[in-house]
PDB file of N, CA and C in Angstrom:
ATOM      1  N   LYS A  15      78.157  67.981  44.453  1.00  0.00           N
ATOM      2  CA  LYS A  15      77.896  66.561  44.709  1.00  0.00           C
ATOM      3  C   LYS A  15      77.152  65.972  43.518  1.00  0.00           C
ATOM      4  N   THR A  16      77.607  64.846  43.020  1.00  0.00           N
ATOM      5  CA  THR A  16      76.954  64.160  41.917  1.00  0.00           C
ATOM      6  C   THR A  16      75.781  63.332  42.460  1.00  0.00           C
ATOM      7  N   ALA A  17      74.663  63.436  41.779  1.00  0.00           N
ATOM      8  CA  ALA A  17      73.464  62.712  42.210  1.00  0.00           C
ATOM      9  C   ALA A  17      73.615  61.220  41.948  1.00  0.00           C
ATOM     10  N   ASN A  18      73.041  60.447  42.830  1.00  0.00           N
ATOM     11  CA  ASN A  18      72.938  59.007  42.627  1.00  0.00           C
ATOM     12  C   ASN A  18      71.652  58.759  41.846  1.00  0.00           C
ATOM     13  N   ARG A  19      71.752  58.009  40.774  1.00  0.00           N
ATOM     14  CA  ARG A  19      70.598  57.772  39.898  1.00  0.00           C
ATOM     15  C   ARG A  19      69.378  57.240  40.652  1.00  0.00           C
ATOM     16  N   MET A  20      69.603  56.319  41.567  1.00  0.00           N
ATOM     17  CA  MET A  20      68.466  55.731  42.292  1.00  0.00           C
ATOM     18  C   MET A  20      67.814  56.747  43.229  1.00  0.00           C
ATOM     19  N   ASP A  21      68.588  57.697  43.742  1.00  0.00           N
ATOM     20  CA  ASP A  21      68.018  58.749  44.578  1.00  0.00           C
ATOM     21  C   ASP A  21      67.137  59.691  43.766  1.00  0.00           C
ATOM     22  N   VAL A  22      67.499  59.887  42.516  1.00  0.00           N
ATOM     23  CA  VAL A  22      66.791  60.836  41.641  1.00  0.00           C
ATOM     24  C   VAL A  22      65.582  60.191  40.966  1.00  0.00           C
ATOM     25  N   TYR A  23      65.609  58.884  40.815  1.00  0.00           N
ATOM     26  CA  TYR A  23      64.603  58.176  40.024  1.00  0.00           C
ATOM     27  C   TYR A  23      63.153  58.524  40.389  1.00  0.00           C
ATOM     28  N   PRO A  24      62.753  58.502  41.673  1.00  0.00           N
ATOM     29  CA  PRO A  24      61.345  58.812  41.977  1.00  0.00           C
ATOM     30  C   PRO A  24      60.960  60.234  41.571  1.00  0.00           C
ATOM     31  N   TYR A  25      61.910  61.162  41.688  1.00  0.00           N
ATOM     32  CA  TYR A  25      61.632  62.545  41.293  1.00  0.00           C
ATOM     33  C   TYR A  25      61.536  62.660  39.770  1.00  0.00           C
ATOM     34  N   ALA A  26      62.362  61.901  39.079  1.00  0.00           N
ATOM     35  CA  ALA A  26      62.311  61.889  37.616  1.00  0.00           C
ATOM     36  C   ALA A  26      60.969  61.350  37.141  1.00  0.00           C
ATOM     37  N   GLU A  27      60.487  60.321  37.810  1.00  0.00           N
ATOM     38  CA  GLU A  27      59.191  59.747  37.450  1.00  0.00           C
ATOM     39  C   GLU A  27      58.063  60.740  37.714  1.00  0.00           C
ATOM     40  N   ALA A  28      58.129  61.441  38.827  1.00  0.00           N
ATOM     41  CA  ALA A  28      57.111  62.453  39.138  1.00  0.00           C
ATOM     42  C   ALA A  28      57.167  63.592  38.125  1.00  0.00           C
ATOM     43  N   PHE A  29      58.371  64.034  37.783  1.00  0.00           N
ATOM     44  CA  PHE A  29      58.542  65.101  36.792  1.00  0.00           C
ATOM     45  C   PHE A  29      57.921  64.683  35.459  1.00  0.00           C
ATOM     46  N   ALA A  30      58.237  63.477  35.008  1.00  0.00           N
ATOM     47  CA  ALA A  30      57.690  62.980  33.743  1.00  0.00           C
ATOM     48  C   ALA A  30      56.164  62.868  33.804  1.00  0.00           C
ATOM     49  N   ALA A  31      55.641  62.490  34.956  1.00  0.00           N
ATOM     50  CA  ALA A  31      54.188  62.419  35.111  1.00  0.00           C
ATOM     51  C   ALA A  31      53.568  63.803  34.978  1.00  0.00           C
ATOM     52  N   PHE A  32      54.206  64.820  35.541  1.00  0.00           N
ATOM     53  CA  PHE A  32      53.701  66.188  35.399  1.00  0.00           C
ATOM     54  C   PHE A  32      53.703  66.623  33.927  1.00  0.00           C
ATOM     55  N   VAL A  33      54.710  66.200  33.186  1.00  0.00           N
ATOM     56  CA  VAL A  33      54.747  66.510  31.748  1.00  0.00           C
ATOM     57  C   VAL A  33      53.609  65.777  31.043  1.00  0.00           C
ATOM     58  N   LYS A  34      53.463  64.493  31.338  1.00  0.00           N
ATOM     59  CA  LYS A  34      52.413  63.683  30.702  1.00  0.00           C
ATOM     60  C   LYS A  34      51.028  64.264  30.974  1.00  0.00           C
ATOM     61  N   LEU A  35      50.814  64.744  32.199  1.00  0.00           N
ATOM     62  CA  LEU A  35      49.521  65.324  32.571  1.00  0.00           C
ATOM     63  C   LEU A  35      49.377  66.782  32.141  1.00  0.00           C
ATOM     64  N   GLU A  36      50.434  67.301  31.499  1.00  0.00           N
ATOM     65  CA  GLU A  36      50.484  68.672  30.985  1.00  0.00           C
ATOM     66  C   GLU A  36      50.452  69.728  32.089  1.00  0.00           C
ATOM     67  N   PHE A  37      50.905  69.353  33.295  1.00  0.00           N
ATOM     68  CA  PHE A  37      51.102  70.341  34.357  1.00  0.00           C
ATOM     69  C   PHE A  37      52.389  71.122  34.095  1.00  0.00           C
ATOM     70  N   VAL A  38      53.337  70.458  33.425  1.00  0.00           N
ATOM     71  CA  VAL A  38      54.580  71.079  32.976  1.00  0.00           C
ATOM     72  C   VAL A  38      54.617  70.936  31.458  1.00  0.00           C
ATOM     73  N   SER A  39      54.826  72.046  30.757  1.00  0.00           N
ATOM     74  CA  SER A  39      54.873  71.995  29.300  1.00  0.00           C
ATOM     75  C   SER A  39      56.151  71.299  28.835  1.00  0.00           C
ATOM     76  N   VAL A  40      56.090  70.737  27.648  1.00  0.00           N
ATOM     77  CA  VAL A  40      57.279  70.083  27.084  1.00  0.00           C
ATOM     78  C   VAL A  40      58.431  71.077  26.942  1.00  0.00           C
ATOM     79  N   PRO A  41      58.195  72.288  26.401  1.00  0.00           N
ATOM     80  CA  PRO A  41      59.323  73.226  26.307  1.00  0.00           C
ATOM     81  C   PRO A  41      59.951  73.548  27.670  1.00  0.00           C
ATOM     82  N   ALA A  42      59.121  73.716  28.693  1.00  0.00           N
ATOM     83  CA  ALA A  42      59.657  73.990  30.034  1.00  0.00           C
ATOM     84  C   ALA A  42      60.415  72.781  30.578  1.00  0.00           C
ATOM     85  N   ALA A  43      59.888  71.590  30.320  1.00  0.00           N
ATOM     86  CA  ALA A  43      60.552  70.369  30.774  1.00  0.00           C
ATOM     87  C   ALA A  43      61.924  70.231  30.126  1.00  0.00           C
ATOM     88  N   LEU A  44      61.987  70.432  28.822  1.00  0.00           N
ATOM     89  CA  LEU A  44      63.272  70.324  28.124  1.00  0.00           C
ATOM     90  C   LEU A  44      64.237  71.398  28.597  1.00  0.00           C
ATOM     91  N   LYS A  45      63.747  72.595  28.841  1.00  0.00           N
ATOM     92  CA  LYS A  45      64.606  73.666  29.357  1.00  0.00           C
ATOM     93  C   LYS A  45      65.215  73.254  30.707  1.00  0.00           C
ATOM     94  N   THR A  46      64.406  72.640  31.557  1.00  0.00           N
ATOM     95  CA  THR A  46      64.884  72.171  32.859  1.00  0.00           C
ATOM     96  C   THR A  46      65.922  71.064  32.684  1.00  0.00           C
ATOM     97  N   ILE A  47      65.634  70.125  31.793  1.00  0.00           N
ATOM     98  CA  ILE A  47      66.570  69.025  31.538  1.00  0.00           C
ATOM     99  C   ILE A  47      67.896  69.565  30.999  1.00  0.00           C
ATOM    100  N   PHE A  48      67.832  70.518  30.080  1.00  0.00           N
ATOM    101  CA  PHE A  48      69.064  71.113  29.549  1.00  0.00           C
ATOM    102  C   PHE A  48      69.856  71.795  30.663  1.00  0.00           C
ATOM    103  N   ALA A  49      69.150  72.498  31.556  1.00  0.00           N
ATOM    104  CA  ALA A  49      69.834  73.167  32.671  1.00  0.00           C
ATOM    105  C   ALA A  49      70.536  72.155  33.570  1.00  0.00           C
ATOM    106  N   LEU A  50      69.886  71.039  33.832  1.00  0.00           N
ATOM    107  CA  LEU A  50      70.522  69.980  34.639  1.00  0.00           C
ATOM    108  C   LEU A  50      71.762  69.437  33.937  1.00  0.00           C
ATOM    109  N   MET A  51      71.642  69.208  32.651  1.00  0.00           N
ATOM    110  CA  MET A  51      72.732  68.569  31.922  1.00  0.00           C
ATOM    111  C   MET A  51      73.903  69.513  31.669  1.00  0.00           C
ATOM    112  N   ASP A  52      73.671  70.815  31.787  1.00  0.00           N
ATOM    113  CA  ASP A  52      74.750  71.786  31.582  1.00  0.00           C
ATOM    114  C   ASP A  52      75.760  71.792  32.729  1.00  0.00           C
ATOM    115  N   VAL A  53      75.379  71.262  33.864  1.00  0.00           N
ATOM    116  CA  VAL A  53      76.265  71.217  35.034  1.00  0.00           C
ATOM    117  C   VAL A  53      76.765  69.776  35.176  1.00  0.00           C
ATOM    118  N   PRO A  54      78.059  69.546  34.994  1.00  0.00           N
ATOM    119  CA  PRO A  54      78.569  68.173  35.015  1.00  0.00           C
ATOM    120  C   PRO A  54      78.117  67.353  36.225  1.00  0.00           C
ATOM    121  N   SER A  55      78.075  67.945  37.395  1.00  0.00           N
ATOM    122  CA  SER A  55      77.674  67.176  38.584  1.00  0.00           C
ATOM    123  C   SER A  55      76.185  66.854  38.588  1.00  0.00           C
ATOM    124  N   ASN A  56      75.420  67.494  37.697  1.00  0.00           N
ATOM    125  CA  ASN A  56      73.972  67.238  37.603  1.00  0.00           C
ATOM    126  C   ASN A  56      73.595  66.390  36.394  1.00  0.00           C
ATOM    127  N   GLN A  57      74.577  65.967  35.606  1.00  0.00           N
ATOM    128  CA  GLN A  57      74.263  65.211  34.389  1.00  0.00           C
ATOM    129  C   GLN A  57      73.525  63.917  34.685  1.00  0.00           C
ATOM    130  N   CYS A  58      73.875  63.242  35.750  1.00  0.00           N
ATOM    131  CA  CYS A  58      73.182  62.001  36.094  1.00  0.00           C
ATOM    132  C   CYS A  58      71.697  62.289  36.333  1.00  0.00           C
ATOM    133  N   ALA A  59      71.412  63.331  37.087  1.00  0.00           N
ATOM    134  CA  ALA A  59      70.015  63.717  37.321  1.00  0.00           C
ATOM    135  C   ALA A  59      69.352  64.097  36.003  1.00  0.00           C
ATOM    136  N   GLY A  60      70.057  64.849  35.172  1.00  0.00           N
ATOM    137  CA  GLY A  60      69.504  65.254  33.875  1.00  0.00           C
ATOM    138  C   GLY A  60      69.170  64.066  32.999  1.00  0.00           C
ATOM    139  N   PHE A  61      70.071  63.093  32.931  1.00  0.00           N
ATOM    140  CA  PHE A  61      69.812  61.915  32.111  1.00  0.00           C
ATOM    141  C   PHE A  61      68.692  61.059  32.684  1.00  0.00           C
ATOM    142  N   THR A  62      68.604  61.002  34.001  1.00  0.00           N
ATOM    143  CA  THR A  62      67.536  60.219  34.621  1.00  0.00           C
ATOM    144  C   THR A  62      66.181  60.847  34.319  1.00  0.00           C
ATOM    145  N   VAL A  63      66.087  62.153  34.441  1.00  0.00           N
ATOM    146  CA  VAL A  63      64.841  62.870  34.137  1.00  0.00           C
ATOM    147  C   VAL A  63      64.528  62.770  32.644  1.00  0.00           C
ATOM    148  N   LEU A  64      65.540  62.934  31.806  1.00  0.00           N
ATOM    149  CA  LEU A  64      65.327  62.826  30.361  1.00  0.00           C
ATOM    150  C   LEU A  64      64.832  61.433  29.991  1.00  0.00           C
ATOM    151  N   GLY A  65      65.486  60.403  30.479  1.00  0.00           N
ATOM    152  CA  GLY A  65      65.102  59.039  30.135  1.00  0.00           C
ATOM    153  C   GLY A  65      63.681  58.714  30.552  1.00  0.00           C
ATOM    154  N   LYS A  66      63.320  59.093  31.762  1.00  0.00           N
ATOM    155  CA  LYS A  66      61.964  58.819  32.243  1.00  0.00           C
ATOM    156  C   LYS A  66      60.950  59.647  31.453  1.00  0.00           C
ATOM    157  N   SER A  67      61.299  60.875  31.104  1.00  0.00           N
ATOM    158  CA  SER A  67      60.393  61.716  30.312  1.00  0.00           C
ATOM    159  C   SER A  67      60.193  61.141  28.914  1.00  0.00           C
ATOM    160  N   VAL A  68      61.262  60.650  28.317  1.00  0.00           N
ATOM    161  CA  VAL A  68      61.150  60.022  26.994  1.00  0.00           C
ATOM    162  C   VAL A  68      60.304  58.757  27.093  1.00  0.00           C
ATOM    163  N   GLU A  69      60.536  57.971  28.137  1.00  0.00           N
ATOM    164  CA  GLU A  69      59.767  56.741  28.318  1.00  0.00           C
ATOM    165  C   GLU A  69      58.267  57.031  28.432  1.00  0.00           C
ATOM    166  N   MET A  70      57.907  58.041  29.201  1.00  0.00           N
ATOM    167  CA  MET A  70      56.500  58.307  29.486  1.00  0.00           C
ATOM    168  C   MET A  70      55.846  59.293  28.521  1.00  0.00           C
ATOM    169  N   CYS A  71      56.644  60.109  27.817  1.00  0.00           N
ATOM    170  CA  CYS A  71      56.075  61.227  27.053  1.00  0.00           C
ATOM    171  C   CYS A  71      56.692  61.379  25.667  1.00  0.00           C
ATOM    172  N   GLN A  72      57.167  60.293  25.097  1.00  0.00           N
ATOM    173  CA  GLN A  72      57.899  60.372  23.829  1.00  0.00           C
ATOM    174  C   GLN A  72      57.137  61.149  22.760  1.00  0.00           C
ATOM    175  N   SER A  73      55.887  60.789  22.503  1.00  0.00           N
ATOM    176  CA  SER A  73      55.143  61.458  21.421  1.00  0.00           C
ATOM    177  C   SER A  73      54.870  62.915  21.761  1.00  0.00           C
ATOM    178  N   GLN A  74      54.610  63.209  23.031  1.00  0.00           N
ATOM    179  CA  GLN A  74      54.394  64.598  23.446  1.00  0.00           C
ATOM    180  C   GLN A  74      55.647  65.429  23.193  1.00  0.00           C
ATOM    181  N   ILE A  75      56.791  64.881  23.532  1.00  0.00           N
ATOM    182  CA  ILE A  75      58.044  65.608  23.336  1.00  0.00           C
ATOM    183  C   ILE A  75      58.258  65.884  21.854  1.00  0.00           C
ATOM    184  N   LEU A  76      58.071  64.873  21.030  1.00  0.00           N
ATOM    185  CA  LEU A  76      58.259  65.058  19.592  1.00  0.00           C
ATOM    186  C   LEU A  76      57.276  66.076  19.019  1.00  0.00           C
ATOM    187  N   GLN A  77      56.070  66.084  19.519  1.00  0.00           N
ATOM    188  CA  GLN A  77      55.026  66.967  18.994  1.00  0.00           C
ATOM    189  C   GLN A  77      55.116  68.396  19.535  1.00  0.00           C
ATOM    190  N   ASP A  78      55.474  68.536  20.818  1.00  0.00           N
ATOM    191  CA  ASP A  78      55.319  69.821  21.488  1.00  0.00           C
ATOM    192  C   ASP A  78      56.611  70.555  21.817  1.00  0.00           C
ATOM    193  N   ALA A  79      57.751  69.989  21.496  1.00  0.00           N
ATOM    194  CA  ALA A  79      59.017  70.688  21.764  1.00  0.00           C
ATOM    195  C   ALA A  79      59.037  72.014  21.015  1.00  0.00           C
ATOM    196  N   ALA A  80      59.612  73.012  21.642  1.00  0.00           N
ATOM    197  CA  ALA A  80      59.746  74.323  21.001  1.00  0.00           C
ATOM    198  C   ALA A  80      60.727  74.217  19.834  1.00  0.00           C
ATOM    199  N   PRO A  81      60.589  75.113  18.852  1.00  0.00           N
ATOM    200  CA  PRO A  81      61.524  75.083  17.720  1.00  0.00           C
ATOM    201  C   PRO A  81      62.975  75.097  18.199  1.00  0.00           C
ATOM    202  N   GLY A  82      63.747  74.195  17.664  1.00  0.00           N
ATOM    203  CA  GLY A  82      65.159  74.113  17.976  1.00  0.00           C
ATOM    204  C   GLY A  82      65.500  73.239  19.177  1.00  0.00           C
ATOM    205  N   GLN A  83      64.520  72.900  20.019  1.00  0.00           N
ATOM    206  CA  GLN A  83      64.840  72.118  21.217  1.00  0.00           C
ATOM    207  C   GLN A  83      65.291  70.698  20.884  1.00  0.00           C
ATOM    208  N   LEU A  84      64.651  70.063  19.930  1.00  0.00           N
ATOM    209  CA  LEU A  84      65.073  68.696  19.580  1.00  0.00           C
ATOM    210  C   LEU A  84      66.445  68.711  18.922  1.00  0.00           C
ATOM    211  N   ASP A  85      66.712  69.734  18.105  1.00  0.00           N
ATOM    212  CA  ASP A  85      68.042  69.864  17.511  1.00  0.00           C
ATOM    213  C   ASP A  85      69.092  70.069  18.603  1.00  0.00           C
ATOM    214  N   HIS A  86      68.747  70.895  19.597  1.00  0.00           N
ATOM    215  CA  HIS A  86      69.672  71.136  20.711  1.00  0.00           C
ATOM    216  C   HIS A  86      69.914  69.845  21.496  1.00  0.00           C
ATOM    217  N   LEU A  87      68.846  69.082  21.726  1.00  0.00           N
ATOM    218  CA  LEU A  87      68.985  67.815  22.439  1.00  0.00           C
ATOM    219  C   LEU A  87      69.889  66.860  21.668  1.00  0.00           C
ATOM    220  N   GLN A  88      69.660  66.762  20.381  1.00  0.00           N
ATOM    221  CA  GLN A  88      70.472  65.858  19.558  1.00  0.00           C
ATOM    222  C   GLN A  88      71.942  66.289  19.586  1.00  0.00           C
ATOM    223  N   MET A  89      72.190  67.584  19.496  1.00  0.00           N
ATOM    224  CA  MET A  89      73.560  68.101  19.550  1.00  0.00           C
ATOM    225  C   MET A  89      74.188  67.818  20.919  1.00  0.00           C
ATOM    226  N   LEU A  90      73.403  68.011  21.972  1.00  0.00           N
ATOM    227  CA  LEU A  90      73.889  67.755  23.318  1.00  0.00           C
ATOM    228  C   LEU A  90      74.266  66.285  23.484  1.00  0.00           C
ATOM    229  N   LEU A  91      73.422  65.395  22.997  1.00  0.00           N
ATOM    230  CA  LEU A  91      73.709  63.961  23.097  1.00  0.00           C
ATOM    231  C   LEU A  91      74.973  63.601  22.333  1.00  0.00           C
ATOM    232  N   ASP A  92      75.206  64.273  21.208  1.00  0.00           N
ATOM    233  CA  ASP A  92      76.407  64.017  20.403  1.00  0.00           C
ATOM    234  C   ASP A  92      77.692  64.389  21.140  1.00  0.00           C
ATOM    235  N   THR A  93      77.588  65.277  22.126  1.00  0.00           N
ATOM    236  CA  THR A  93      78.788  65.727  22.841  1.00  0.00           C
ATOM    237  C   THR A  93      79.115  64.862  24.062  1.00  0.00           C
ATOM    238  N   ILE A  94      78.224  63.971  24.445  1.00  0.00           N
ATOM    239  CA  ILE A  94      78.425  63.163  25.644  1.00  0.00           C
ATOM    240  C   ILE A  94      79.430  62.047  25.353  1.00  0.00           C
ATOM    241  N   GLU A  95      80.517  62.047  26.110  1.00  0.00           N
ATOM    242  CA  GLU A  95      81.566  61.044  25.917  1.00  0.00           C
ATOM    243  C   GLU A  95      81.694  60.095  27.104  1.00  0.00           C
ATOM    244  N   ASP A  96      81.055  60.427  28.204  1.00  0.00           N
ATOM    245  CA  ASP A  96      81.151  59.623  29.429  1.00  0.00           C
ATOM    246  C   ASP A  96      80.433  58.292  29.225  1.00  0.00           C
ATOM    247  N   ASP A  97      81.158  57.195  29.389  1.00  0.00           N
ATOM    248  CA  ASP A  97      80.573  55.862  29.219  1.00  0.00           C
ATOM    249  C   ASP A  97      79.414  55.592  30.175  1.00  0.00           C
ATOM    250  N   ALA A  98      79.388  56.310  31.296  1.00  0.00           N
ATOM    251  CA  ALA A  98      78.306  56.122  32.273  1.00  0.00           C
ATOM    252  C   ALA A  98      76.943  56.483  31.678  1.00  0.00           C
ATOM    253  N   PHE A  99      76.955  57.306  30.624  1.00  0.00           N
ATOM    254  CA  PHE A  99      75.704  57.747  30.014  1.00  0.00           C
ATOM    255  C   PHE A  99      75.465  57.153  28.622  1.00  0.00           C
ATOM    256  N   LYS A 100      76.296  56.188  28.239  1.00  0.00           N
ATOM    257  CA  LYS A 100      76.173  55.596  26.903  1.00  0.00           C
ATOM    258  C   LYS A 100      74.787  54.993  26.682  1.00  0.00           C
ATOM    259  N   TYR A 101      74.297  54.232  27.663  1.00  0.00           N
ATOM    260  CA  TYR A 101      72.971  53.632  27.537  1.00  0.00           C
ATOM    261  C   TYR A 101      71.908  54.711  27.388  1.00  0.00           C
ATOM    262  N   ASP A 102      72.009  55.765  28.182  1.00  0.00           N
ATOM    263  CA  ASP A 102      71.019  56.840  28.147  1.00  0.00           C
ATOM    264  C   ASP A 102      70.980  57.501  26.768  1.00  0.00           C
ATOM    265  N   VAL A 103      72.152  57.799  26.247  1.00  0.00           N
ATOM    266  CA  VAL A 103      72.243  58.432  24.928  1.00  0.00           C
ATOM    267  C   VAL A 103      71.610  57.522  23.873  1.00  0.00           C
ATOM    268  N   GLU A 104      71.976  56.246  23.889  1.00  0.00           N
ATOM    269  CA  GLU A 104      71.432  55.303  22.901  1.00  0.00           C
ATOM    270  C   GLU A 104      69.923  55.146  23.057  1.00  0.00           C
ATOM    271  N   TYR A 105      69.435  55.119  24.291  1.00  0.00           N
ATOM    272  CA  TYR A 105      68.001  54.980  24.542  1.00  0.00           C
ATOM    273  C   TYR A 105      67.228  56.145  23.930  1.00  0.00           C
ATOM    274  N   VAL A 106      67.687  57.364  24.175  1.00  0.00           N
ATOM    275  CA  VAL A 106      66.992  58.549  23.658  1.00  0.00           C
ATOM    276  C   VAL A 106      67.117  58.604  22.137  1.00  0.00           C
ATOM    277  N   GLU A 107      68.303  58.348  21.622  1.00  0.00           N
ATOM    278  CA  GLU A 107      68.486  58.373  20.163  1.00  0.00           C
ATOM    279  C   GLU A 107      67.607  57.321  19.482  1.00  0.00           C
ATOM    280  N   ASP A 108      67.526  56.142  20.046  1.00  0.00           N
ATOM    281  CA  ASP A 108      66.665  55.098  19.480  1.00  0.00           C
ATOM    282  C   ASP A 108      65.196  55.509  19.542  1.00  0.00           C
ATOM    283  N   ALA A 109      64.785  56.052  20.675  1.00  0.00           N
ATOM    284  CA  ALA A 109      63.383  56.449  20.853  1.00  0.00           C
ATOM    285  C   ALA A 109      62.962  57.505  19.840  1.00  0.00           C
ATOM    286  N   PHE A 110      63.881  58.390  19.481  1.00  0.00           N
ATOM    287  CA  PHE A 110      63.561  59.475  18.563  1.00  0.00           C
ATOM    288  C   PHE A 110      64.003  59.191  17.128  1.00  0.00           C
ATOM    289  N   GLY A 111      64.518  57.988  16.877  1.00  0.00           N
ATOM    290  CA  GLY A 111      64.934  57.629  15.527  1.00  0.00           C
ATOM    291  C   GLY A 111      66.228  58.302  15.102  1.00  0.00           C
ATOM    292  N   TRP A 112      67.077  58.632  16.060  1.00  0.00           N
ATOM    293  CA  TRP A 112      68.343  59.298  15.763  1.00  0.00           C
ATOM    294  C   TRP A 112      69.520  58.342  15.818  1.00  0.00           C
ATOM    295  N   SER A 113      69.280  57.080  15.800  1.00  0.00           N
ATOM    296  CA  SER A 113      70.353  56.101  15.937  1.00  0.00           C
ATOM    297  C   SER A 113      71.418  56.302  14.881  1.00  0.00           C
ATOM    298  N   LYS A 114      72.649  56.048  15.281  1.00  0.00           N
ATOM    299  CA  LYS A 114      73.783  56.244  14.378  1.00  0.00           C
ATOM    300  C   LYS A 114      74.267  54.933  13.790  1.00  0.00           C
ATOM    301  N   VAL A 115      73.395  53.963  13.696  1.00  0.00           N
ATOM    302  CA  VAL A 115      73.772  52.645  13.187  1.00  0.00           C
ATOM    303  C   VAL A 115      73.955  52.699  11.690  1.00  0.00           C
TER     304      VAL A 115
END
Protein backbone atom coordinates (compact mmCIF):
# COMPACT_ATOMS: atom_id res chain seq x y z
CA LYS A 1 0.00 0.00 0.00
CA THR A 2 1.35 3.43 -0.94
CA ALA A 3 1.32 5.95 1.88
CA ASN A 4 -0.74 9.10 1.64
CA ARG A 5 1.52 12.10 2.22
CA MET A 6 -0.90 13.78 4.62
CA ASP A 7 -1.16 10.60 6.71
CA VAL A 8 2.63 10.46 7.02
CA TYR A 9 3.22 14.17 7.60
CA PRO A 10 2.80 14.25 11.43
CA TYR A 11 5.16 11.28 11.77
CA ALA A 12 7.67 12.92 9.45
CA GLU A 13 7.57 16.04 11.59
CA ALA A 14 8.09 14.01 14.77
CA PHE A 15 10.97 12.09 13.15
CA ALA A 16 12.65 15.34 12.08
CA ALA A 17 12.18 16.73 15.59
CA PHE A 18 13.96 13.69 17.03
CA VAL A 19 16.84 14.35 14.64
CA LYS A 20 16.91 18.05 15.55
CA LEU A 21 16.97 17.17 19.26
CA GLU A 22 19.69 14.58 18.54
CA PHE A 23 17.59 11.68 19.84
CA VAL A 24 18.16 10.16 16.39
CA SER A 25 21.57 10.65 14.78
CA VAL A 26 21.79 12.08 11.28
CA PRO A 27 23.46 8.92 9.91
CA ALA A 28 20.68 6.75 11.40
CA ALA A 29 18.02 9.13 10.07
CA LEU A 30 19.45 9.04 6.56
CA LYS A 31 19.75 5.25 6.71
CA THR A 32 16.05 5.08 7.61
CA ILE A 33 15.11 7.50 4.83
CA PHE A 34 17.12 5.48 2.30
CA ALA A 35 15.38 2.29 3.45
CA LEU A 36 11.98 3.93 2.94
CA MET A 37 12.92 5.21 -0.49
CA ASP A 38 14.27 1.83 -1.63
CA VAL A 39 10.73 0.40 -1.61
CA PRO A 40 8.61 2.00 -4.35
CA SER A 41 5.41 1.86 -2.28
CA ASN A 42 7.24 3.69 0.54
CA GLN A 43 8.79 6.46 -1.57
CA CYS A 44 6.07 8.94 -0.66
CA ALA A 45 6.77 8.35 3.04
CA GLY A 46 10.51 8.56 2.38
CA PHE A 47 10.21 11.88 0.56
CA THR A 48 7.91 13.28 3.22
CA VAL A 49 10.35 12.36 5.99
CA LEU A 50 13.31 13.61 3.94
CA GLY A 51 11.66 16.94 3.14
CA LYS A 52 10.65 17.62 6.73
CA SER A 53 14.12 16.57 7.96
CA VAL A 54 15.80 18.91 5.48
CA GLU A 55 13.43 21.71 6.47
CA MET A 56 14.13 21.31 10.19
CA CYS A 57 17.71 19.96 10.22
CA GLN A 58 19.45 21.13 7.04
CA SER A 59 22.71 22.25 8.67
CA GLN A 60 22.82 19.19 10.94
CA ILE A 61 22.44 16.89 7.95
CA LEU A 62 25.19 18.66 6.03
CA GLN A 63 27.50 18.61 9.05
CA ASP A 64 26.79 15.19 10.53
CA ALA A 65 26.01 12.85 7.63
CA ALA A 66 28.26 9.81 7.53
CA PRO A 67 30.87 9.67 4.76
CA GLY A 68 29.20 8.90 1.47
CA GLN A 69 25.62 9.48 2.66
CA LEU A 70 25.19 12.84 0.94
CA ASP A 71 26.69 11.43 -2.25
CA HIS A 72 24.25 8.51 -2.00
CA LEU A 73 21.35 10.91 -1.46
CA GLN A 74 22.34 13.00 -4.45
CA MET A 75 22.65 9.88 -6.61
CA LEU A 76 19.28 8.62 -5.37
CA LEU A 77 17.62 11.94 -6.21
CA ASP A 78 19.14 11.79 -9.70
CA THR A 79 17.35 8.48 -10.33
CA ILE A 80 13.86 9.72 -9.42
CA GLU A 81 11.73 10.10 -12.55
CA ASP A 82 8.24 10.14 -11.02
CA ASP A 83 6.69 13.59 -11.50
CA ALA A 84 4.91 13.16 -8.15
CA PHE A 85 8.28 13.72 -6.46
CA LYS A 86 9.64 16.48 -8.71
CA TYR A 87 8.99 19.19 -6.12
CA ASP A 88 10.61 17.09 -3.39
CA VAL A 89 13.73 16.46 -5.46
CA GLU A 90 14.05 20.15 -6.36
CA TYR A 91 13.46 21.22 -2.74
CA VAL A 92 16.24 18.99 -1.39
CA GLU A 93 18.63 19.82 -4.23
CA ASP A 94 18.04 23.55 -3.71
CA ALA A 95 18.47 23.26 0.06
CA PHE A 96 21.82 21.52 -0.36
CA GLY A 97 23.03 23.63 -3.29
CA TRP A 98 22.76 20.75 -5.77
CA SER A 99 20.48 22.53 -8.21
CA LYS A 100 20.91 21.59 -11.83
CA VAL A 101 20.10 25.03 -13.19
